[in-house]
Structures are given as structure tokens and as C-alpha cells.
PDB file of C-alpha atoms in Angstrom:
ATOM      1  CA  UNK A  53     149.675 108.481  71.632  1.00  0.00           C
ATOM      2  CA  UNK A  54     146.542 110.305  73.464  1.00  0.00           C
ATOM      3  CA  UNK A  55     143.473 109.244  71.039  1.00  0.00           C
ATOM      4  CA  UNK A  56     142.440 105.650  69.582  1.00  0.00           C
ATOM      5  CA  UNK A  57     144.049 105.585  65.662  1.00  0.00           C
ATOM      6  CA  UNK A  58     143.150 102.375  63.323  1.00  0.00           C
ATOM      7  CA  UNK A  59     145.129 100.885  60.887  1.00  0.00           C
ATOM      8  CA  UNK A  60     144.836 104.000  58.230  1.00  0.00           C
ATOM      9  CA  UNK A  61     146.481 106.441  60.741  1.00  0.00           C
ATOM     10  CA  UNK A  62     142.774 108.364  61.403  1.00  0.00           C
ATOM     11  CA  UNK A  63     142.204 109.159  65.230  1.00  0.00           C
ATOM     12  CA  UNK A  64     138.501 108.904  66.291  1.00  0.00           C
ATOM     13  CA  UNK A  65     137.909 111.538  69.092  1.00  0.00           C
ATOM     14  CA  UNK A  66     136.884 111.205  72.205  1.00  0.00           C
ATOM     15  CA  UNK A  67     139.606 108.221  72.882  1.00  0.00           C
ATOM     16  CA  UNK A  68     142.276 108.154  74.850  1.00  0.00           C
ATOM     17  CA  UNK A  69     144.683 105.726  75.803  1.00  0.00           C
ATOM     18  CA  UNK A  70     143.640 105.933  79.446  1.00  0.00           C
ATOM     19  CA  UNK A  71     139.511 104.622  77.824  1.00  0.00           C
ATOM     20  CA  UNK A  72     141.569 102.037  76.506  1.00  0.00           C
ATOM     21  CA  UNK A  73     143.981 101.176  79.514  1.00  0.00           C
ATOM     22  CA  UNK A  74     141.307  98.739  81.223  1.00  0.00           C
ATOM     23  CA  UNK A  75     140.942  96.435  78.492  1.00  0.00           C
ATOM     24  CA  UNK A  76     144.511  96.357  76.439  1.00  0.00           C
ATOM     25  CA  UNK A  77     146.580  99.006  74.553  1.00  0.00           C
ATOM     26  CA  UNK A  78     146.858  96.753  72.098  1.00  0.00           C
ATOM     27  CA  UNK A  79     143.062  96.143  70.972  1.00  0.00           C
ATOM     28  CA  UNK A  80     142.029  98.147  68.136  1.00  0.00           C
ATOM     29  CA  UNK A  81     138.758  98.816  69.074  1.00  0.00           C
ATOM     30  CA  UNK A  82     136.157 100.871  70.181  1.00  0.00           C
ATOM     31  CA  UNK A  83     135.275 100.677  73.778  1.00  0.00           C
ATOM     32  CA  UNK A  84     132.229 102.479  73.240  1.00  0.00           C
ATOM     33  CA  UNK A  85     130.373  99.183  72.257  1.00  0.00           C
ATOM     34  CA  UNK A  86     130.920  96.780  74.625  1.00  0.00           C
ATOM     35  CA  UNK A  87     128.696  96.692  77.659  1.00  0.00           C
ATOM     36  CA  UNK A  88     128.884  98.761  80.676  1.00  0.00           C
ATOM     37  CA  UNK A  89     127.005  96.451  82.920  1.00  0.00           C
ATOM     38  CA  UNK A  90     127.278  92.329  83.605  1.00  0.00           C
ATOM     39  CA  UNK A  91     125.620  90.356  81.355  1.00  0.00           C
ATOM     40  CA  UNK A  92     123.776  86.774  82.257  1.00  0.00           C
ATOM     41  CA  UNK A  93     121.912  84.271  79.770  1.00  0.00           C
ATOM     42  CA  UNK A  94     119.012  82.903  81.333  1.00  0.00           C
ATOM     43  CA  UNK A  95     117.429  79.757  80.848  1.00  0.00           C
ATOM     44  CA  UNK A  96     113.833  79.868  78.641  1.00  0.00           C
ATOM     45  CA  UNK A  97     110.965  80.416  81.260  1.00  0.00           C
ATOM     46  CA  UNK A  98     113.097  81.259  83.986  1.00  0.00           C
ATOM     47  CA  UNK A  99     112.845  84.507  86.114  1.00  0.00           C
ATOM     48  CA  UNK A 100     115.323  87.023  86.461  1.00  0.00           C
ATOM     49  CA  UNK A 101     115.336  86.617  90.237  1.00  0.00           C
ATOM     50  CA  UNK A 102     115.433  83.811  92.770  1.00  0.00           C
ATOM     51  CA  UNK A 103     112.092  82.587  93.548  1.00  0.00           C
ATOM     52  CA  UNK A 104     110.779  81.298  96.899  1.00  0.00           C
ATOM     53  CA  UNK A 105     112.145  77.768  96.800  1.00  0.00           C
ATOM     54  CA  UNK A 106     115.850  79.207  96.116  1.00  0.00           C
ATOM     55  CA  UNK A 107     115.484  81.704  98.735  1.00  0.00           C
ATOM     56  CA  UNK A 108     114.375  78.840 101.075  1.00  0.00           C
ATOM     57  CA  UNK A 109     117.562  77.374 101.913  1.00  0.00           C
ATOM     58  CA  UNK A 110     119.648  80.508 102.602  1.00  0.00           C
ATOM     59  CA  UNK A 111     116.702  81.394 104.956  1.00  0.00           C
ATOM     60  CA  UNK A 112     116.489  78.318 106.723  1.00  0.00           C
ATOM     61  CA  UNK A 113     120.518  78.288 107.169  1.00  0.00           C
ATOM     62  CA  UNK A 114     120.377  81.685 107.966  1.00  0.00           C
ATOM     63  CA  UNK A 115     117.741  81.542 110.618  1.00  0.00           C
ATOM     64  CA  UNK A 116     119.326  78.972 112.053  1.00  0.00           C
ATOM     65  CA  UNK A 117     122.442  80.147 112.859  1.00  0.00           C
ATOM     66  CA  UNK A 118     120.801  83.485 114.035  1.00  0.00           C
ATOM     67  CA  UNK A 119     119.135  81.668 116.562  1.00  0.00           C
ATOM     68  CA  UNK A 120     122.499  79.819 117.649  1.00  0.00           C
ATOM     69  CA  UNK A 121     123.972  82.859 118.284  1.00  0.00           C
ATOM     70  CA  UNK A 122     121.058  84.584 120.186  1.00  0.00           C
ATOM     71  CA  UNK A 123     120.471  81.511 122.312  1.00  0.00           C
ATOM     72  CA  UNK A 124     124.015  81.328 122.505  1.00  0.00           C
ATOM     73  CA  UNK A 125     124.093  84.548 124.302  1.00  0.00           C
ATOM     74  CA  UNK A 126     121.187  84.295 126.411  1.00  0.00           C
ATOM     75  CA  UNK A 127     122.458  81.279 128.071  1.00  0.00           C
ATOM     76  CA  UNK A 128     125.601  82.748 128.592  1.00  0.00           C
ATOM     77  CA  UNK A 129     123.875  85.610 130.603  1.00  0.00           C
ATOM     78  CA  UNK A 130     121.539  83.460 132.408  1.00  0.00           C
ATOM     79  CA  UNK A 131     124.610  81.152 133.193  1.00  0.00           C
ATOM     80  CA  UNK A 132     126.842  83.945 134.261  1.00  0.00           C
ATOM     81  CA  UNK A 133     123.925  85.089 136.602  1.00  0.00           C
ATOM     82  CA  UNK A 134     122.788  82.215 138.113  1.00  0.00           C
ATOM     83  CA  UNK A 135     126.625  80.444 138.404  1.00  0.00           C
ATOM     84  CA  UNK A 136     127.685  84.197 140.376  1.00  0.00           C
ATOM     85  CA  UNK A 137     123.948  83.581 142.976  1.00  0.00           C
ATOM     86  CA  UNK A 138     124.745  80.256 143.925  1.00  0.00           C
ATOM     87  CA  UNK A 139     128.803  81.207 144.440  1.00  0.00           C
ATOM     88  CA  UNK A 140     130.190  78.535 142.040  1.00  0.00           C
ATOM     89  CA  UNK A 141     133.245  78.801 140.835  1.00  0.00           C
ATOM     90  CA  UNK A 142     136.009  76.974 138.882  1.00  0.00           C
ATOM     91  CA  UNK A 143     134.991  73.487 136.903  1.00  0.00           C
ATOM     92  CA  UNK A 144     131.410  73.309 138.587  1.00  0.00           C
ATOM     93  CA  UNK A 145     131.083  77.259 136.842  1.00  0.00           C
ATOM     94  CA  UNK A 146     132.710  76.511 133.616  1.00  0.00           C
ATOM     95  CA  UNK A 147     130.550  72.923 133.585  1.00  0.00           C
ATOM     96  CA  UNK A 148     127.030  74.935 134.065  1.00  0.00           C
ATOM     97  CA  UNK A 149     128.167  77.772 131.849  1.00  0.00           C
ATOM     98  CA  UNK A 150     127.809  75.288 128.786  1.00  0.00           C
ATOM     99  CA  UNK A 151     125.000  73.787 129.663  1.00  0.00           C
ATOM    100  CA  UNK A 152     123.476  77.209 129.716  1.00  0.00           C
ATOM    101  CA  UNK A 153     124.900  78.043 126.310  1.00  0.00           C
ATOM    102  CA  UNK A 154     124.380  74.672 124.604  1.00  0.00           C
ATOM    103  CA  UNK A 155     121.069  74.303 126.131  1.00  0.00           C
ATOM    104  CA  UNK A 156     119.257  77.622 125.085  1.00  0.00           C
ATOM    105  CA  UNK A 157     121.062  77.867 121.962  1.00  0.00           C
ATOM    106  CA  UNK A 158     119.819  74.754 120.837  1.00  0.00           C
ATOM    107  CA  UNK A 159     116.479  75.079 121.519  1.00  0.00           C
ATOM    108  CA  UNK A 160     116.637  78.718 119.942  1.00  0.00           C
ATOM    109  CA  UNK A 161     118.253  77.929 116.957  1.00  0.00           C
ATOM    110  CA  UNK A 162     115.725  74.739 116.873  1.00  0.00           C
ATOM    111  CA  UNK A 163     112.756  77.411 117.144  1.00  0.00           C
ATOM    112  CA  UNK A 164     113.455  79.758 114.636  1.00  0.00           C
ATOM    113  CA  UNK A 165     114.541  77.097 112.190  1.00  0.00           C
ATOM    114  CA  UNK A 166     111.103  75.132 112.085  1.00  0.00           C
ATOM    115  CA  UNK A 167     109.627  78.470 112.308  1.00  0.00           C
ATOM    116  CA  UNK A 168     111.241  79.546 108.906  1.00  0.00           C
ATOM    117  CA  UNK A 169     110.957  75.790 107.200  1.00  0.00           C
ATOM    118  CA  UNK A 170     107.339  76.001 107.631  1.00  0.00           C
ATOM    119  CA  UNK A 171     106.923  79.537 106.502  1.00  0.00           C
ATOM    120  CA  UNK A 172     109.188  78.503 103.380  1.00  0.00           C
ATOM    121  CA  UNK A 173     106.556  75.533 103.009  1.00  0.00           C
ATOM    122  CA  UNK A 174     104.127  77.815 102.866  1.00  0.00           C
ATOM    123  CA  UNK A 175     105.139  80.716 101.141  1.00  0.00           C
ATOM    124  CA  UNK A 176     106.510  77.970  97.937  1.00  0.00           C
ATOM    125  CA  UNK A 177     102.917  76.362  97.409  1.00  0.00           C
ATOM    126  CA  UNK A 178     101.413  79.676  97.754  1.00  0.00           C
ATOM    127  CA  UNK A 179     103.646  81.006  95.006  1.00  0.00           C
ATOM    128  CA  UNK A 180     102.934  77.445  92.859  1.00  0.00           C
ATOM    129  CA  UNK A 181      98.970  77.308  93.781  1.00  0.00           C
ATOM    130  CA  UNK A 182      98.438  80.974  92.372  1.00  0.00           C
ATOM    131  CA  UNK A 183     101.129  81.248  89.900  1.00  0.00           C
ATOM    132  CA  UNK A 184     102.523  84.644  91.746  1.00  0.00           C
ATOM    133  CA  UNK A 185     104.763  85.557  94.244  1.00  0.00           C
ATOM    134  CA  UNK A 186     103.723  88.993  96.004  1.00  0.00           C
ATOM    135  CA  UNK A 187     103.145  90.087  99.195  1.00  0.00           C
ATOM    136  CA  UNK A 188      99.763  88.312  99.747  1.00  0.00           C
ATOM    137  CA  UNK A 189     101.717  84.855  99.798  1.00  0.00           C
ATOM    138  CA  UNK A 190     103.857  86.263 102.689  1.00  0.00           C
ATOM    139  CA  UNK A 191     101.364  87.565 104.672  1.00  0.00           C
ATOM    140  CA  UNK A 192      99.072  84.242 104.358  1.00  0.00           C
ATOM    141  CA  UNK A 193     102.108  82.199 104.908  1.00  0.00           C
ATOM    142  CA  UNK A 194     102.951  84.127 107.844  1.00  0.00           C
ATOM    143  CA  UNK A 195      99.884  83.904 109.587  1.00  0.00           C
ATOM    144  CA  UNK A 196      99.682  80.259 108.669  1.00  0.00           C
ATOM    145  CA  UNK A 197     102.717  79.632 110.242  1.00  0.00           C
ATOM    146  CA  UNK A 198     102.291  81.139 113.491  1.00  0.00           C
ATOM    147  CA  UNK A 199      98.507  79.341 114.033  1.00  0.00           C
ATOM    148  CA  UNK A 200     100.850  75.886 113.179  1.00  0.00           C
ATOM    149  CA  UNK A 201     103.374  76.652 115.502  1.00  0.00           C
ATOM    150  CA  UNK A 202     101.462  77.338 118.220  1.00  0.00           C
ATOM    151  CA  UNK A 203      98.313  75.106 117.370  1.00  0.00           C
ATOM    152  CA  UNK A 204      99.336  72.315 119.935  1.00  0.00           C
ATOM    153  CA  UNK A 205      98.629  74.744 122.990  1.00  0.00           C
ATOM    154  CA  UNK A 206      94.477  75.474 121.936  1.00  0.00           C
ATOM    155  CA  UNK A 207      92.653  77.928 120.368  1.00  0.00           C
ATOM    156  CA  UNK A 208      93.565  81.128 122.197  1.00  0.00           C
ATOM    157  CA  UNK A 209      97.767  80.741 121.686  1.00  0.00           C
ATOM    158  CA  UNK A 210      96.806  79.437 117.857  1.00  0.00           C
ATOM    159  CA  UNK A 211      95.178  82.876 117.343  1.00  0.00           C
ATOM    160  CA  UNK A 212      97.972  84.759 118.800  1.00  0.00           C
ATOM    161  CA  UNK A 213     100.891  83.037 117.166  1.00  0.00           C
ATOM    162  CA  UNK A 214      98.835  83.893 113.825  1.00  0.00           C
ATOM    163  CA  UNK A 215      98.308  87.381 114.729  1.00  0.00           C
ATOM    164  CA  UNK A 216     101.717  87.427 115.549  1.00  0.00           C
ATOM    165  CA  UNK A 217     102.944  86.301 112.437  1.00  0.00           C
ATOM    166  CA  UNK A 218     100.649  88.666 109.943  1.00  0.00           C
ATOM    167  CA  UNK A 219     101.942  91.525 112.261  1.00  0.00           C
ATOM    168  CA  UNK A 220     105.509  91.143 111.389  1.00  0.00           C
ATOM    169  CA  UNK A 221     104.154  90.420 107.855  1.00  0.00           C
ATOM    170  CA  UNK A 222     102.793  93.354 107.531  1.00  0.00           C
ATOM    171  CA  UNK A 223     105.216  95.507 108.848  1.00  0.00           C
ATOM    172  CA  UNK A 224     107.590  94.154 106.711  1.00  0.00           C
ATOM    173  CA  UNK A 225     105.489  94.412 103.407  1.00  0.00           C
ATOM    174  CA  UNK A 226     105.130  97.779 104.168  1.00  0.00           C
ATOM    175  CA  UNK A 227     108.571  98.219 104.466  1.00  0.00           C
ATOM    176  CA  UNK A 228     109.696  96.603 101.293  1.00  0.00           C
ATOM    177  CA  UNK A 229     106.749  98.054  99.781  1.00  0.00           C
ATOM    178  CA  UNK A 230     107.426 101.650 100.625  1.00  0.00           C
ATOM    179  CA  UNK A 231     107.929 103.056  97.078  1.00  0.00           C
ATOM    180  CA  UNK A 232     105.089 101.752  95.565  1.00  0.00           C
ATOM    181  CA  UNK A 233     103.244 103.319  98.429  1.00  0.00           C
ATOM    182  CA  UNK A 234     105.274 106.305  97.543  1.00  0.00           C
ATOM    183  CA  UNK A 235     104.091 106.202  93.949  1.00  0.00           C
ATOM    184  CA  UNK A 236     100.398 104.775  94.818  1.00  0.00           C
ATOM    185  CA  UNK A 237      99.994 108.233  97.182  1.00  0.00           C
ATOM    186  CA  UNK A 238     101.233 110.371  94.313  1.00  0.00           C
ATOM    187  CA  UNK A 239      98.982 108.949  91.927  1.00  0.00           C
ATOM    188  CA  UNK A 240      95.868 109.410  94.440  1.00  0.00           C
ATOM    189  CA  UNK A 241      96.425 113.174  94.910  1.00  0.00           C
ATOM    190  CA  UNK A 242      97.207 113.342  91.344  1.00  0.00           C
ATOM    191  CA  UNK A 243      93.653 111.601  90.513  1.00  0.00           C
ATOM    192  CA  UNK A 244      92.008 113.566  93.320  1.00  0.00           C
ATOM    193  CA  UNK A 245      93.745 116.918  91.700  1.00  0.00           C
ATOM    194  CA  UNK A 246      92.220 116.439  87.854  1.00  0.00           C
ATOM    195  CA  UNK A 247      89.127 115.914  89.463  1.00  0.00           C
ATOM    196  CA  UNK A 248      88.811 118.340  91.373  1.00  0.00           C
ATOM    197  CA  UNK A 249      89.330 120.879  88.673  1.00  0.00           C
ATOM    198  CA  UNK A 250      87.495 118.784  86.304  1.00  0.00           C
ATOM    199  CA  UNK A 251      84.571 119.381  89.081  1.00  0.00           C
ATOM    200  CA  UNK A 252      85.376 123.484  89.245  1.00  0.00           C
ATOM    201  CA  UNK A 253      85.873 124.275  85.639  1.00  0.00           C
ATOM    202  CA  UNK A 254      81.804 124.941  85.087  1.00  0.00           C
ATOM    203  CA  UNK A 255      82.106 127.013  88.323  1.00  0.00           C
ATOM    204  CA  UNK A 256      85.034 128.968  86.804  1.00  0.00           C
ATOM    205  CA  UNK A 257      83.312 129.530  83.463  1.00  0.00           C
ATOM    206  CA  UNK A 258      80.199 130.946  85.123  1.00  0.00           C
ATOM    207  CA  UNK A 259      82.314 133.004  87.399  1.00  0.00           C
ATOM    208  CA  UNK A 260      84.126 134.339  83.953  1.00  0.00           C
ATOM    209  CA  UNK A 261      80.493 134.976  82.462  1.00  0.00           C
ATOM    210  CA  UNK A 262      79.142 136.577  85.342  1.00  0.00           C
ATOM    211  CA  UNK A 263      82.390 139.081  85.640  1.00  0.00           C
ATOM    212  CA  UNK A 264      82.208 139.806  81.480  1.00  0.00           C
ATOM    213  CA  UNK A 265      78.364 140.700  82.219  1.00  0.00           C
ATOM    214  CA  UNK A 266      79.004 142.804  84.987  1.00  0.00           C
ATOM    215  CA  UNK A 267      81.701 144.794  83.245  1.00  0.00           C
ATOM    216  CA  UNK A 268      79.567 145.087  79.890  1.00  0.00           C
ATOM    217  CA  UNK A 269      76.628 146.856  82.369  1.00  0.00           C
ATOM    218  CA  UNK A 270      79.160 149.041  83.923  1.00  0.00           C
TER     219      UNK A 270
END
């Protein structure tokens, strides 16, 4: 049988065993109504996206473990190089090797995951204190967090680290941001466009005058 019948013996057209071959060939029904896409109940009041504070911990884990492994690899160079200078070999090598390793990947992974906890801090009572989560919150909570991070070595390195960190802020906003730019740009020459014409339609009338005039003296 090549198209959907019901119980009368009628055939609807349009479908054919193989619409049906997903779901059963023995459901009677339409496949035209159910949904194409996944569908979710969400709780009253909640968004329809992970906030801040649920992106927090992924982040911090995730930062983390970056850190381990680019730590990880710089003390294995810097071990490597140093072990093959001073002409060690055997135990003594393998023995500095993973200090190397253990050492800077520690403190790396250490770095970047206080780094990220305090610009999750930040970033959550941003979003609570204003009631929004856009790109302002991550560029204050950025720059906050590089002027803490570095405000135990004065002024000067305070500054940087927050210059630092509303740098990378920014070049990621306008990253993430690119098709609103996109559409923001298109929008401006589409304003700028009506008004210009807006501007040159008494010029274009008097120009149309002025020809008619001529023509009528000619």
C-alpha cells in the first residue's frame, strides 16, 4: 500500500508508507500534525535559555581544565629544555619533568579558574542588580575582574589588568554581536537613504518646474 487509507478504505494524498515508516505502519494517523521540532515545558517565569549563574559552573570547570592542559604543556617544554641544558638524564629527568608539569599546570589552571569565578561573581549580580543580562554586564564584569586580580600589585598593574579585561570584552561582544551590527548598519544607511531623498525631493520638484517652463517658452 503506497498512500495513508483510514478505516473507510479513502486514501488521503500526499502519504506514503515511507511518511509513515518513522513512526509505525500501524498508526492510523496523520503525520502532518505532530511536531517537526523538540518540544520543552518550561517552568512559569523561567527563561528559555541558561542564565549567568547556570553558565557559571560549566565555565569555571571548563576554564579550569583549559588551564591544566596549557600549563600542562608549558612545563613539559620548559622541562624538556632545561632537563636536555643541564645533561640529565634517566630518574633525575623523568623526576624534574613532573615537577615542571605539575608545577605550571597547577598554578595555570589555579589562574584562570579564580579568574573566571570572579568574573562569574560579577557578571551574576550584574545580571540580578539590573534585571538584564546583555553585553554591558560582561564588559563591566570584565574590567572589574581584571582591576581585582591584579589590584594587590598598585595602581598601574590594577589599570592594566582592567584594560585588559574590557579589551577581550569587547572583542568578544563584537563578535557575538556581529549581526545586530549587521542589521544596526543596514538600518543606518537605510535611515540616511529616506532622508536624503526626503531632503532632495523640493530640489527635484523645482528642477521639474523649471524644465516644464523652459519647454512651454520654447
Amino acid at each position: 500500500m503506497n498512500s495513508f487509507s483510514d478505516d473507510s478504505g479513502s486514501k488521503s494524498p500526499g502519504l506514503t508508507s515511507s511518511s509513515l515508516a518513522p513512526l509505525s505502519p500501524y498508526l492510523n494517523i496523520d503525520p502532518s500534525y505532530l511536531p517537526a521540532q523538540p518540544e520543552y515545558i518550561f517552568p512559569e517565569g523561567n527563561s528559555r535559555e541558561r542564565g549567568r549563574f547556570e553558565l557559571a559552573f560549566s565555565q569555571i570547570g571548563g576554564s579550569y581544565m583549559a588551564g591544566a592542559v596549557i600549563g600542562g604543556t608549558t612545563g613539559f617544554y620548559n622541562g624538556l629544555r632545561r632537563t636536555t641544558m643541564a645533561g640529565q638524564t634517566g630518574k633525575l629527568m623523568r623526576t624534574q619533568m613532573l615537577n615542571h608539569i605539575t608545577k605550571q599546570g597547577s598554578t595555570t589552571s589555579n589562574a584562570l579558574g579564580v579568574v573566571t569565578v570572579m568574573y562569574s561573581g560579577f557578571g551574576i549580580l550584574l545580571s540580578w542588580a539590573r534585571g538584564v543580562d546583555d553585553e554591558l554586564n560582561t564588559i563591566t564584569a570584565a574590567t572589574a575582574t581584571g582591576m581585582l586580580f591584579k589590584s594587590t600589585h598598585g595602581l598601574r598593574k590594577c589599570g592594566l589588568g582592567g584594560a585588559v579585561g574590557f579589551g577581550i570584552a569587547s572583542l568578544y561582544c563584537l563578535w557575538t554581536s556581529r549581526d545586530k551590527l549587521q542589521t544596526f548598519q543596514q538600518q543606518y544607511a537605510t535611515a540616511l537613504k529616506t532622508r536624503f531623498l526626503k531632503n532632495e525631493e523640493p530640489k527635484l520638484a523645482e528642477t521639474e518646474v523649471f524644465l516644464s517652463d523652459w519647454k512651454d517658452d520654447e
